[in-house]
Amino acid sequence: LACFCCMLKKDMRFRTSSLILSQLLLSTCTNGRIYSIVAPLRGGSSTSGAHLGVSLSKQSVTTSNKLDSAVTGNDDPVRPRGGAVKAYKLENTTSPLSSEDIEEVVGNVTEVCSAENTTSVITDTESSSTAPTTEEEEECGIAIAKKRFGRKLKNRNSMNIKRKLTHAAFGMFFAGLNHVIPRSKFVPGMAILTSVTLFMELMRYRKGFGWMNHALHYVLGSALRKQEMEGKFTGSFYYFLGVTTTAFLFPGTPATLGIIQLALADPSASYFGRQTRHIYWSRIENGLGGFGRNKGILGFLGGALVCVPFNYAMFSAAKWSLIGLPAKPLVSQLLGASAALGLAGAFADLAVPTPAITMPKKVLGVRVPPFHIDDNFVVPIFSGFACTKMFEILCWDNLELAQFLFF
């Protein structure tokens, strides 16, 4: 076997004894079929090996390659191991081969062929019966989703007006539900929706759950971002989680106003930030410990200004008589409160760095979901907290908004 491998790979010069041994080895490893060897040796000359040509089928070449790896181990050209030692010694000698030497080498090669075939069968059986791990399933699912949907979607640096309008519409919708539905029913309902969304995020890259990605893309379409089909959670989970947490932590009016800041301040700050990204002095590069990284002051101010007229309209239509005030507060007070609330929402959006801070893939050796700090979660909570403190300072506790928020 060693002689045959050297003949193929190193173009060595063989003697008559080596050629006979190679024929025997080929015959043993290819079910008794000896392939023709062209250009016979002439008088045992040392230069005759250069004229040696071998015509082999694809099967014989494959078999010889397997034998080479099995006997020599990792294509080691220095010295074969195991049953090929005898062949190595025979190839490097000038003495004629005896029948006992040939039988010994052929027997060793036969054992190697049998062991190789047995190992191959066992390996194939084990590989086919071993189920893929969860991590392998998810990587495969991510690759499929990226190929089918990721190429059609835009990244976070794109303007994506549809996403911003969808963001604002959902925020106003949930704010209206929180205003109309009692807190004891709204919070459990949102908790169920958040749990279902989390289950979807954890399972949609697993085998058998690919239909979830199809459904997401069908419902949201281009409102999705490219990275949300490449292993990251969608913004929907953090959106629902932020709304649920805000409604749970704060009473009706502050919670409703906090959700509205999420609906308005977040997309408008993103819009103005994209529009003014070429104004160098307004950009925050690395931020302070990640605070406001890759965001802009002008985007922050734009998000706050968009919230002011909406907040003022809701404060103007609120039921002031229910809190013991004889008349509606002054316009200056309403404008100040509207601006403060808008600034709180825009500031919360500014504080979240871009790209978001994401948890490591493993914690203490345990694989964890790809959670990250998202502005959809931070903005409503911070805005609701700021609204509560502002109401305490202005003595607007228990203030109720109008039946339809704006009228």
mmCIF file with all atom_site columns, N, CA and C in Angstrom, residues 264-277 279 281-284 294-307 342-343 345-347 349-350:
data_model
loop_
_atom_site.group_PDB
_atom_site.id
_atom_site.type_symbol
_atom_site.label_atom_id
_atom_site.label_alt_id
_atom_site.label_comp_id
_atom_site.label_asym_id
_atom_site.label_entity_id
_atom_site.label_seq_id
_atom_site.pdbx_PDB_ins_code
_atom_site.Cartn_x
_atom_site.Cartn_y
_atom_site.Cartn_z
_atom_site.occupancy
_atom_site.B_iso_or_equiv
_atom_site.pdbx_formal_charge
_atom_site.auth_seq_id
_atom_site.auth_comp_id
_atom_site.auth_asym_id
_atom_site.auth_atom_id
_atom_site.pdbx_PDB_model_num
ATOM 1   N N  . LEU A 1 264 ? -44.884 58.584 20.010 1.00 0.00 ? 264 LEU A N  1
ATOM 2   C CA . LEU A 1 264 ? -44.528 59.798 19.265 1.00 0.00 ? 264 LEU A CA 1
ATOM 3   C C  . LEU A 1 264 ? -43.044 60.145 19.335 1.00 0.00 ? 264 LEU A C  1
ATOM 4   N N  . ALA A 1 265 ? -42.457 60.130 20.523 1.00 0.00 ? 265 ALA A N  1
ATOM 5   C CA . ALA A 1 265 ? -41.080 60.594 20.682 1.00 0.00 ? 265 ALA A CA 1
ATOM 6   C C  . ALA A 1 265 ? -40.072 59.666 20.007 1.00 0.00 ? 265 ALA A C  1
ATOM 7   N N  . ASP A 1 266 ? -40.285 58.375 20.124 1.00 0.00 ? 266 ASP A N  1
ATOM 8   C CA . ASP A 1 266 ? -39.323 57.424 19.574 1.00 0.00 ? 266 ASP A CA 1
ATOM 9   C C  . ASP A 1 266 ? -39.206 57.523 18.050 1.00 0.00 ? 266 ASP A C  1
ATOM 10  N N  . PRO A 1 267 ? -40.307 57.383 17.280 1.00 0.00 ? 267 PRO A N  1
ATOM 11  C CA . PRO A 1 267 ? -40.146 57.449 15.814 1.00 0.00 ? 267 PRO A CA 1
ATOM 12  C C  . PRO A 1 267 ? -39.757 58.833 15.307 1.00 0.00 ? 267 PRO A C  1
ATOM 13  N N  . SER A 1 268 ? -40.263 59.897 15.966 1.00 0.00 ? 268 SER A N  1
ATOM 14  C CA . SER A 1 268 ? -39.916 61.244 15.500 1.00 0.00 ? 268 SER A CA 1
ATOM 15  C C  . SER A 1 268 ? -38.456 61.579 15.784 1.00 0.00 ? 268 SER A C  1
ATOM 16  N N  . ALA A 1 269 ? -37.929 61.154 16.929 1.00 0.00 ? 269 ALA A N  1
ATOM 17  C CA . ALA A 1 269 ? -36.515 61.374 17.216 1.00 0.00 ? 269 ALA A CA 1
ATOM 18  C C  . ALA A 1 269 ? -35.644 60.617 16.220 1.00 0.00 ? 269 ALA A C  1
ATOM 19  N N  . SER A 1 270 ? -36.065 59.426 15.869 1.00 0.00 ? 270 SER A N  1
ATOM 20  C CA . SER A 1 270 ? -35.319 58.662 14.865 1.00 0.00 ? 270 SER A CA 1
ATOM 21  C C  . SER A 1 270 ? -35.356 59.358 13.512 1.00 0.00 ? 270 SER A C  1
ATOM 22  N N  . TYR A 1 271 ? -36.512 59.895 13.158 1.00 0.00 ? 271 TYR A N  1
ATOM 23  C CA . TYR A 1 271 ? -36.641 60.571 11.860 1.00 0.00 ? 271 TYR A CA 1
ATOM 24  C C  . TYR A 1 271 ? -35.735 61.803 11.787 1.00 0.00 ? 271 TYR A C  1
ATOM 25  N N  . PHE A 1 272 ? -35.811 62.662 12.791 1.00 0.00 ? 272 PHE A N  1
ATOM 26  C CA . PHE A 1 272 ? -34.995 63.875 12.771 1.00 0.00 ? 272 PHE A CA 1
ATOM 27  C C  . PHE A 1 272 ? -33.504 63.557 12.920 1.00 0.00 ? 272 PHE A C  1
ATOM 28  N N  . GLY A 1 273 ? -33.212 62.492 13.646 1.00 0.00 ? 273 GLY A N  1
ATOM 29  C CA . GLY A 1 273 ? -31.814 62.093 13.751 1.00 0.00 ? 273 GLY A CA 1
ATOM 30  C C  . GLY A 1 273 ? -31.240 61.651 12.410 1.00 0.00 ? 273 GLY A C  1
ATOM 31  N N  . ARG A 1 274 ? -32.032 60.925 11.626 1.00 0.00 ? 274 ARG A N  1
ATOM 32  C CA . ARG A 1 274 ? -31.573 60.515 10.294 1.00 0.00 ? 274 ARG A CA 1
ATOM 33  C C  . ARG A 1 274 ? -31.425 61.715 9.370  1.00 0.00 ? 274 ARG A C  1
ATOM 34  N N  . GLN A 1 275 ? -32.351 62.652 9.479  1.00 0.00 ? 275 GLN A N  1
ATOM 35  C CA . GLN A 1 275 ? -32.318 63.812 8.601  1.00 0.00 ? 275 GLN A CA 1
ATOM 36  C C  . GLN A 1 275 ? -31.152 64.757 8.910  1.00 0.00 ? 275 GLN A C  1
ATOM 37  N N  . THR A 1 276 ? -30.675 64.756 10.131 1.00 0.00 ? 276 THR A N  1
ATOM 38  C CA . THR A 1 276 ? -29.610 65.686 10.529 1.00 0.00 ? 276 THR A CA 1
ATOM 39  C C  . THR A 1 276 ? -28.295 64.968 10.833 1.00 0.00 ? 276 THR A C  1
ATOM 40  N N  . ARG A 1 277 ? -28.147 63.744 10.374 1.00 0.00 ? 277 ARG A N  1
ATOM 41  C CA . ARG A 1 277 ? -26.936 62.981 10.695 1.00 0.00 ? 277 ARG A CA 1
ATOM 42  C C  . ARG A 1 277 ? -25.682 63.573 10.048 1.00 0.00 ? 277 ARG A C  1
ATOM 43  N N  . ILE A 1 279 ? -24.956 66.737 10.117 1.00 0.00 ? 279 ILE A N  1
ATOM 44  C CA . ILE A 1 279 ? -24.520 67.888 10.929 1.00 0.00 ? 279 ILE A CA 1
ATOM 45  C C  . ILE A 1 279 ? -23.623 67.352 12.038 1.00 0.00 ? 279 ILE A C  1
ATOM 46  N N  . TRP A 1 281 ? -21.618 68.542 14.465 1.00 0.00 ? 281 TRP A N  1
ATOM 47  C CA . TRP A 1 281 ? -21.583 68.974 15.855 1.00 0.00 ? 281 TRP A CA 1
ATOM 48  C C  . TRP A 1 281 ? -22.736 68.430 16.686 1.00 0.00 ? 281 TRP A C  1
ATOM 49  N N  . SER A 1 282 ? -23.817 68.009 16.028 1.00 0.00 ? 282 SER A N  1
ATOM 50  C CA . SER A 1 282 ? -24.977 67.521 16.766 1.00 0.00 ? 282 SER A CA 1
ATOM 51  C C  . SER A 1 282 ? -24.894 66.024 17.100 1.00 0.00 ? 282 SER A C  1
ATOM 52  N N  . ARG A 1 283 ? -23.908 65.361 16.542 1.00 0.00 ? 283 ARG A N  1
ATOM 53  C CA . ARG A 1 283 ? -23.819 63.910 16.735 1.00 0.00 ? 283 ARG A CA 1
ATOM 54  C C  . ARG A 1 283 ? -23.072 63.560 18.016 1.00 0.00 ? 283 ARG A C  1
ATOM 55  N N  . ILE A 1 284 ? -23.529 62.492 18.658 1.00 0.00 ? 284 ILE A N  1
ATOM 56  C CA . ILE A 1 284 ? -22.854 61.942 19.832 1.00 0.00 ? 284 ILE A CA 1
ATOM 57  C C  . ILE A 1 284 ? -22.196 60.643 19.378 1.00 0.00 ? 284 ILE A C  1
ATOM 58  N N  . ASN A 1 294 ? -23.963 57.137 19.041 1.00 0.00 ? 294 ASN A N  1
ATOM 59  C CA . ASN A 1 294 ? -24.429 57.181 17.645 1.00 0.00 ? 294 ASN A CA 1
ATOM 60  C C  . ASN A 1 294 ? -25.803 57.828 17.489 1.00 0.00 ? 294 ASN A C  1
ATOM 61  N N  . LYS A 1 295 ? -26.155 58.718 18.406 1.00 0.00 ? 295 LYS A N  1
ATOM 62  C CA . LYS A 1 295 ? -27.403 59.467 18.283 1.00 0.00 ? 295 LYS A CA 1
ATOM 63  C C  . LYS A 1 295 ? -27.084 60.953 18.252 1.00 0.00 ? 295 LYS A C  1
ATOM 64  N N  . GLY A 1 296 ? -28.118 61.795 18.048 1.00 0.00 ? 296 GLY A N  1
ATOM 65  C CA . GLY A 1 296 ? -27.868 63.213 17.848 1.00 0.00 ? 296 GLY A CA 1
ATOM 66  C C  . GLY A 1 296 ? -28.747 64.099 18.719 1.00 0.00 ? 296 GLY A C  1
ATOM 67  N N  . ILE A 1 297 ? -28.205 65.268 19.046 1.00 0.00 ? 297 ILE A N  1
ATOM 68  C CA . ILE A 1 297 ? -28.942 66.245 19.853 1.00 0.00 ? 297 ILE A CA 1
ATOM 69  C C  . ILE A 1 297 ? -30.158 66.770 19.078 1.00 0.00 ? 297 ILE A C  1
ATOM 70  N N  . LEU A 1 298 ? -30.004 66.995 17.783 1.00 0.00 ? 298 LEU A N  1
ATOM 71  C CA . LEU A 1 298 ? -31.116 67.512 16.992 1.00 0.00 ? 298 LEU A CA 1
ATOM 72  C C  . LEU A 1 298 ? -32.245 66.487 16.878 1.00 0.00 ? 298 LEU A C  1
ATOM 73  N N  . GLY A 1 299 ? -31.919 65.243 16.811 1.00 0.00 ? 299 GLY A N  1
ATOM 74  C CA . GLY A 1 299 ? -32.964 64.211 16.831 1.00 0.00 ? 299 GLY A CA 1
ATOM 75  C C  . GLY A 1 299 ? -33.710 64.197 18.150 1.00 0.00 ? 299 GLY A C  1
ATOM 76  N N  . PHE A 1 300 ? -32.966 64.363 19.248 1.00 0.00 ? 300 PHE A N  1
ATOM 77  C CA . PHE A 1 300 ? -33.585 64.441 20.575 1.00 0.00 ? 300 PHE A CA 1
ATOM 78  C C  . PHE A 1 300 ? -34.553 65.622 20.670 1.00 0.00 ? 300 PHE A C  1
ATOM 79  N N  . LEU A 1 301 ? -34.134 66.804 20.214 1.00 0.00 ? 301 LEU A N  1
ATOM 80  C CA . LEU A 1 301 ? -35.000 67.986 20.270 1.00 0.00 ? 301 LEU A CA 1
ATOM 81  C C  . LEU A 1 301 ? -36.206 67.844 19.350 1.00 0.00 ? 301 LEU A C  1
ATOM 82  N N  . GLY A 1 302 ? -35.985 67.234 18.175 1.00 0.00 ? 302 GLY A N  1
ATOM 83  C CA . GLY A 1 302 ? -37.107 67.033 17.259 1.00 0.00 ? 302 GLY A CA 1
ATOM 84  C C  . GLY A 1 302 ? -38.151 66.106 17.835 1.00 0.00 ? 302 GLY A C  1
ATOM 85  N N  . GLY A 1 303 ? -37.718 65.027 18.501 1.00 0.00 ? 303 GLY A N  1
ATOM 86  C CA . GLY A 1 303 ? -38.670 64.108 19.126 1.00 0.00 ? 303 GLY A CA 1
ATOM 87  C C  . GLY A 1 303 ? -39.470 64.777 20.230 1.00 0.00 ? 303 GLY A C  1
ATOM 88  N N  . ALA A 1 304 ? -38.805 65.628 21.018 1.00 0.00 ? 304 ALA A N  1
ATOM 89  C CA . ALA A 1 304 ? -39.508 66.330 22.094 1.00 0.00 ? 304 ALA A CA 1
ATOM 90  C C  . ALA A 1 304 ? -40.530 67.319 21.542 1.00 0.00 ? 304 ALA A C  1
ATOM 91  N N  . LEU A 1 305 ? -40.161 68.057 20.490 1.00 0.00 ? 305 LEU A N  1
ATOM 92  C CA . LEU A 1 305 ? -41.074 69.053 19.917 1.00 0.00 ? 305 LEU A CA 1
ATOM 93  C C  . LEU A 1 305 ? -42.316 68.414 19.314 1.00 0.00 ? 305 LEU A C  1
ATOM 94  N N  . VAL A 1 306 ? -42.189 67.242 18.722 1.00 0.00 ? 306 VAL A N  1
ATOM 95  C CA . VAL A 1 306 ? -43.355 66.567 18.142 1.00 0.00 ? 306 VAL A CA 1
ATOM 96  C C  . VAL A 1 306 ? -44.356 66.206 19.228 1.00 0.00 ? 306 VAL A C  1
ATOM 97  N N  . CYS A 1 307 ? -43.879 65.881 20.411 1.00 0.00 ? 307 CYS A N  1
ATOM 98  C CA . CYS A 1 307 ? -44.785 65.473 21.493 1.00 0.00 ? 307 CYS A CA 1
ATOM 99  C C  . CYS A 1 307 ? -45.534 66.650 22.114 1.00 0.00 ? 307 CYS A C  1
ATOM 100 N N  . GLY A 1 342 ? -42.582 65.708 26.964 1.00 0.00 ? 342 GLY A N  1
ATOM 101 C CA . GLY A 1 342 ? -41.965 65.361 25.681 1.00 0.00 ? 342 GLY A CA 1
ATOM 102 C C  . GLY A 1 342 ? -40.457 65.206 25.792 1.00 0.00 ? 342 GLY A C  1
ATOM 103 N N  . LEU A 1 343 ? -39.822 66.083 26.567 1.00 0.00 ? 343 LEU A N  1
ATOM 104 C CA . LEU A 1 343 ? -38.377 65.981 26.777 1.00 0.00 ? 343 LEU A CA 1
ATOM 105 C C  . LEU A 1 343 ? -38.015 64.686 27.508 1.00 0.00 ? 343 LEU A C  1
ATOM 106 N N  . GLY A 1 345 ? -39.614 61.788 27.318 1.00 0.00 ? 345 GLY A N  1
ATOM 107 C CA . GLY A 1 345 ? -39.684 60.689 26.361 1.00 0.00 ? 345 GLY A CA 1
ATOM 108 C C  . GLY A 1 345 ? -38.511 60.687 25.389 1.00 0.00 ? 345 GLY A C  1
ATOM 109 N N  . ALA A 1 346 ? -38.164 61.882 24.872 1.00 0.00 ? 346 ALA A N  1
ATOM 110 C CA . ALA A 1 346 ? -37.048 61.976 23.935 1.00 0.00 ? 346 ALA A CA 1
ATOM 111 C C  . ALA A 1 346 ? -35.714 61.688 24.617 1.00 0.00 ? 346 ALA A C  1
ATOM 112 N N  . PHE A 1 347 ? -35.578 62.090 25.892 1.00 0.00 ? 347 PHE A N  1
ATOM 113 C CA . PHE A 1 347 ? -34.342 61.825 26.620 1.00 0.00 ? 347 PHE A CA 1
ATOM 114 C C  . PHE A 1 347 ? -34.142 60.326 26.843 1.00 0.00 ? 347 PHE A C  1
ATOM 115 N N  . ASP A 1 349 ? -35.218 58.002 24.905 1.00 0.00 ? 349 ASP A N  1
ATOM 116 C CA . ASP A 1 349 ? -34.815 57.446 23.621 1.00 0.00 ? 349 ASP A CA 1
ATOM 117 C C  . ASP A 1 349 ? -33.344 57.758 23.328 1.00 0.00 ? 349 ASP A C  1
ATOM 118 N N  . LEU A 1 350 ? -32.908 58.946 23.707 1.00 0.00 ? 350 LEU A N  1
ATOM 119 C CA . LEU A 1 350 ? -31.519 59.334 23.489 1.00 0.00 ? 350 LEU A CA 1
ATOM 120 C C  . LEU A 1 350 ? -30.556 58.497 24.323 1.00 0.00 ? 350 LEU A C  1
#
